[in-house]
Short mmCIF file of C-alpha atoms in Angstrom, two decimals:
data_model
loop_
_atom_site.label_atom_id
_atom_site.label_comp_id
_atom_site.label_asym_id
_atom_site.label_seq_id
_atom_site.Cartn_x
_atom_site.Cartn_y
_atom_site.Cartn_z
CA LYS A 1 89.02 149.91 203.16
CA ALA A 2 90.15 147.70 205.96
CA GLY A 3 90.23 149.35 209.35
CA VAL A 4 93.09 149.70 211.78
CA THR A 5 94.30 146.34 212.97
CA GLN A 6 96.27 145.53 216.08
CA THR A 7 98.02 142.35 217.05
CA PRO A 8 97.94 140.56 219.32
CA ARG A 9 94.55 141.30 220.82
CA TYR A 10 95.41 139.86 224.22
CA LEU A 11 98.70 139.33 225.96
CA ILE A 12 99.79 138.08 229.35
CA LYS A 13 103.33 138.80 230.52
CA THR A 14 105.21 138.74 233.79
CA ARG A 15 107.07 141.56 235.46
CA GLY A 16 110.47 142.25 233.97
CA GLN A 17 109.63 140.89 230.54
CA GLN A 18 109.34 142.98 227.43
CA VAL A 19 106.52 143.12 224.91
CA THR A 20 106.02 144.30 221.33
CA LEU A 21 102.65 145.38 220.01
CA SER A 22 101.86 145.89 216.36
CA CYS A 23 99.54 148.25 214.53
CA SER A 24 98.60 148.37 210.86
CA PRO A 25 96.94 151.65 209.88
CA ILE A 26 94.27 152.21 207.29
CA SER A 27 95.75 152.10 203.80
CA GLY A 28 97.01 155.54 202.85
CA HIS A 29 97.21 156.81 206.41
CA ARG A 30 100.69 157.95 207.33
CA SER A 31 100.21 159.00 210.92
CA VAL A 32 100.00 156.48 213.73
CA SER A 33 99.40 157.40 217.35
CA TRP A 34 99.49 155.18 220.40
CA TYR A 35 97.46 155.56 223.58
CA GLN A 36 97.36 153.76 226.89
CA GLN A 37 93.92 153.31 228.45
CA THR A 38 93.50 152.39 232.12
CA PRO A 39 90.52 152.73 234.46
CA GLY A 40 92.45 155.09 236.72
CA GLN A 41 94.27 157.35 234.29
CA GLY A 42 91.93 157.14 231.33
CA LEU A 43 93.35 157.62 227.85
CA GLN A 44 96.91 158.89 227.78
CA PHE A 45 98.94 159.72 224.70
CA LEU A 46 102.13 157.72 224.23
CA PHE A 47 103.58 158.86 220.91
CA GLU A 48 102.85 159.72 217.29
CA TYR A 49 104.75 158.61 214.24
CA PHE A 50 104.63 160.10 210.77
CA SER A 51 106.78 159.03 207.84
CA GLU A 52 108.87 156.77 210.05
CA THR A 53 109.75 159.57 212.46
CA GLN A 54 108.52 160.12 215.98
CA ARG A 55 106.85 163.52 215.86
CA ASN A 56 105.41 163.76 219.32
CA LYS A 57 105.84 161.97 222.64
CA GLY A 58 103.74 161.83 225.77
CA ASN A 59 104.90 161.75 229.35
CA PHE A 60 105.93 158.12 229.66
CA PRO A 61 109.24 156.63 230.79
CA GLY A 62 111.88 155.52 228.32
CA ARG A 63 110.77 151.91 228.75
CA PHE A 64 108.07 152.77 226.24
CA SER A 65 109.36 153.07 222.70
CA GLY A 66 108.07 152.71 219.21
CA ARG A 67 108.87 152.80 215.57
CA GLN A 68 107.20 153.09 212.22
CA PHE A 69 108.09 151.28 209.05
CA SER A 70 108.07 152.51 205.47
CA ASN A 71 104.63 150.95 204.90
CA SER A 72 103.33 153.01 207.89
CA ARG A 73 102.90 149.97 210.10
CA SER A 74 103.97 150.72 213.62
CA GLU A 75 105.20 148.81 216.62
CA MET A 76 105.49 149.81 220.21
CA ASN A 77 107.74 148.14 222.71
CA VAL A 78 107.61 148.13 226.48
CA SER A 79 110.67 146.84 228.27
CA THR A 80 111.03 145.73 231.87
CA LEU A 81 107.29 145.41 232.35
CA GLU A 82 105.71 146.61 235.57
CA LEU A 83 102.34 145.71 237.04
CA GLY A 84 101.16 149.24 236.28
CA ASP A 85 101.69 148.67 232.57
CA SER A 86 98.58 146.50 232.50
CA ALA A 87 96.25 148.39 230.19
CA LEU A 88 94.47 148.52 226.89
CA TYR A 89 96.87 149.89 224.29
CA LEU A 90 95.11 151.65 221.44
CA CYS A 91 96.54 152.55 218.11
CA ALA A 92 94.98 155.20 215.88
CA SER A 93 95.75 156.27 212.37
CA SER A 94 95.04 159.43 210.43
CA LEU A 95 95.87 160.83 207.05
CA ALA A 96 98.15 163.66 208.05
CA LEU A 97 100.49 164.82 210.73
CA LEU A 98 99.08 166.70 213.70
CA ALA A 99 96.65 163.95 214.51
CA ALA A 100 95.07 166.30 217.02
CA GLN A 101 93.37 168.10 214.17
CA GLU A 102 92.44 165.11 212.08
CA THR A 103 89.85 162.44 212.55
CA GLN A 104 91.60 159.48 214.08
CA TYR A 105 90.58 155.92 213.35
CA PHE A 106 91.18 153.58 216.23
CA GLY A 107 92.03 149.92 216.28
CA PRO A 108 90.40 147.41 218.63
CA GLY A 109 93.34 147.59 221.02
CA THR A 110 95.71 145.14 222.63
CA ARG A 111 94.82 144.13 226.17
CA LEU A 112 98.05 143.64 228.13
CA LEU A 113 98.03 141.99 231.52
CA VAL A 114 101.23 142.00 233.54
CA LEU A 115 101.43 139.46 236.36
CA ALA B 1 98.64 172.72 229.97
CA GLN B 2 95.35 171.87 228.40
CA THR B 3 92.84 169.86 230.37
CA VAL B 4 89.51 168.30 229.52
CA THR B 5 86.86 167.68 232.16
CA GLN B 6 83.81 165.49 231.87
CA SER B 7 81.90 166.01 235.09
CA GLN B 8 79.38 163.19 234.60
CA PRO B 9 81.00 159.77 235.09
CA GLU B 10 77.70 158.05 234.30
CA MET B 11 74.46 159.05 232.62
CA SER B 12 71.28 157.23 231.85
CA VAL B 13 68.60 157.95 229.26
CA GLN B 14 65.35 156.35 228.23
CA GLU B 15 65.18 155.03 224.70
CA ALA B 16 63.88 157.70 222.27
CA GLU B 17 64.64 160.48 224.74
CA THR B 18 67.33 163.17 224.52
CA VAL B 19 70.45 163.33 226.64
CA THR B 20 73.25 165.88 226.93
CA LEU B 21 76.79 165.01 227.94
CA SER B 22 78.94 167.79 229.35
CA CYS B 23 82.53 168.67 228.59
CA THR B 24 84.64 171.64 229.56
CA TYR B 25 88.23 172.32 228.66
CA ASP B 26 90.97 174.71 229.54
CA THR B 27 93.33 176.24 227.00
CA SER B 28 94.97 179.51 226.14
CA GLU B 29 94.94 178.72 222.42
CA SER B 30 92.48 180.27 220.04
CA ASP B 31 92.66 177.71 217.23
CA TYR B 32 91.97 174.12 218.14
CA TYR B 33 89.72 171.17 217.48
CA LEU B 34 87.25 169.37 219.69
CA PHE B 35 85.98 165.86 219.32
CA TRP B 36 83.53 163.43 220.79
CA TYR B 37 84.51 159.80 220.51
CA LYS B 38 82.33 156.81 221.34
CA GLN B 39 83.71 153.58 222.74
CA PRO B 40 81.10 150.79 222.76
CA PRO B 41 81.59 147.74 224.96
CA SER B 42 83.44 146.03 222.08
CA ARG B 43 86.15 148.66 222.63
CA GLN B 44 86.67 150.05 219.14
CA MET B 45 86.61 153.82 219.50
CA ILE B 46 84.84 155.75 216.75
CA LEU B 47 84.44 159.42 216.02
CA VAL B 48 81.01 160.86 216.76
CA ILE B 49 81.53 164.48 215.90
CA ARG B 50 84.27 167.01 215.26
CA GLN B 51 84.24 170.77 215.79
CA GLU B 52 86.73 173.33 214.58
CA ALA B 53 87.05 176.15 217.08
CA TYR B 54 87.12 178.89 214.46
CA LYS B 55 83.70 177.84 213.20
CA GLN B 56 80.88 179.38 215.15
CA GLN B 57 78.30 177.00 213.77
CA ASN B 58 77.73 173.96 215.93
CA ALA B 59 78.55 170.64 214.29
CA THR B 60 75.82 168.08 213.74
CA GLU B 61 75.82 164.47 212.60
CA ASN B 62 72.37 162.99 212.28
CA ARG B 63 71.05 162.54 215.85
CA PHE B 64 74.22 163.95 217.38
CA SER B 65 74.85 167.65 217.81
CA VAL B 66 77.10 169.81 219.91
CA ASN B 67 76.68 173.03 221.81
CA PHE B 68 80.04 174.76 221.44
CA GLN B 69 80.49 177.77 223.67
CA LYS B 70 84.01 179.02 222.97
CA ALA B 71 84.06 181.79 225.55
CA ALA B 72 82.85 179.44 228.25
CA LYS B 73 85.14 176.66 226.97
CA SER B 74 82.26 174.26 226.91
CA PHE B 75 81.55 171.54 224.36
CA SER B 76 78.50 169.45 225.21
CA LEU B 77 77.10 166.59 223.14
CA LYS B 78 73.39 166.17 222.61
CA ILE B 79 72.02 162.83 221.52
CA SER B 80 68.45 162.96 220.26
CA ASP B 81 66.08 160.01 219.91
CA SER B 82 68.45 157.79 221.91
CA GLN B 83 68.82 154.23 220.72
CA LEU B 84 70.04 151.10 222.49
CA GLY B 85 73.12 151.16 220.29
CA ASP B 86 74.11 154.52 221.74
CA ALA B 87 75.09 152.85 225.01
CA ALA B 88 78.84 153.34 225.33
CA MET B 89 81.61 155.36 226.92
CA TYR B 90 81.79 158.82 225.43
CA PHE B 91 85.05 160.72 225.46
CA CYS B 92 85.49 164.39 224.86
CA ALA B 93 88.88 165.27 223.36
CA PHE B 94 90.86 168.43 222.70
CA GLY B 95 93.33 168.79 219.86
CA GLY B 96 95.60 171.79 219.85
CA SER B 97 99.06 172.87 218.83
CA GLN B 98 100.73 170.23 220.96
CA GLY B 99 99.78 167.77 218.25
CA ASN B 100 98.10 165.04 220.24
CA LEU B 101 94.61 164.52 221.56
CA ILE B 102 93.87 165.16 225.23
CA PHE B 103 90.95 163.12 226.44
CA GLY B 104 88.52 163.58 229.28
CA LYS B 105 87.87 160.72 231.68
CA GLY B 106 84.72 159.73 229.85
CA THR B 107 81.00 159.43 230.52
CA LYS B 108 79.36 156.04 230.56
CA LEU B 109 75.96 156.29 228.90
CA SER B 110 73.29 153.68 229.55
CA VAL B 111 70.15 153.52 227.44
CA LYS B 112 67.05 152.01 229.05
CA PRO B 113 64.50 150.27 226.84
#
């Protein structure tokens, strides 16, 4: 099976712009979670989607949003970018809901740099 | 709120030796899951080992094993016969009723030839 894929792999944006990141889970996986990874804060949970519904959300401002499509592919959007949004954004997929109990399979990440 | 603490930001081990990475967590839940994830320099995070809290037996996966002490809320990872390919960031993670994983800050493991 193909692994989790994320596009694009690298992105440079300027403050105030918006960005959309994409994640394709492993075939058959219905849960997709997003994480932000920074040197200072480490790995922080953004949100989890299952069957096209957001099931869980981390402590991030409303500028961070996401969605999941019927084929389980997911996108996350960040509007009005700030310098502090520079990070590695990781997507992970798992078979079932409650990804905290399941093995999660991570993608390679999208490196976002905000100038 | 649950927290996960990895007290060793960096560790170093000689090839073929054994190293133990520490992890402690705080929770009031009795049923939960614990994980060790490895993130090599290429950045793709992979699962090393998974432990279900209701199982007293410590999980093992080849050269990787854990020492799970539920009462002490400790979940250390032991890597035996260390190999150069083990060099990576290792993250301890807690999965409970809140539905998402809570990660520690990570331990950077270096393996010396």
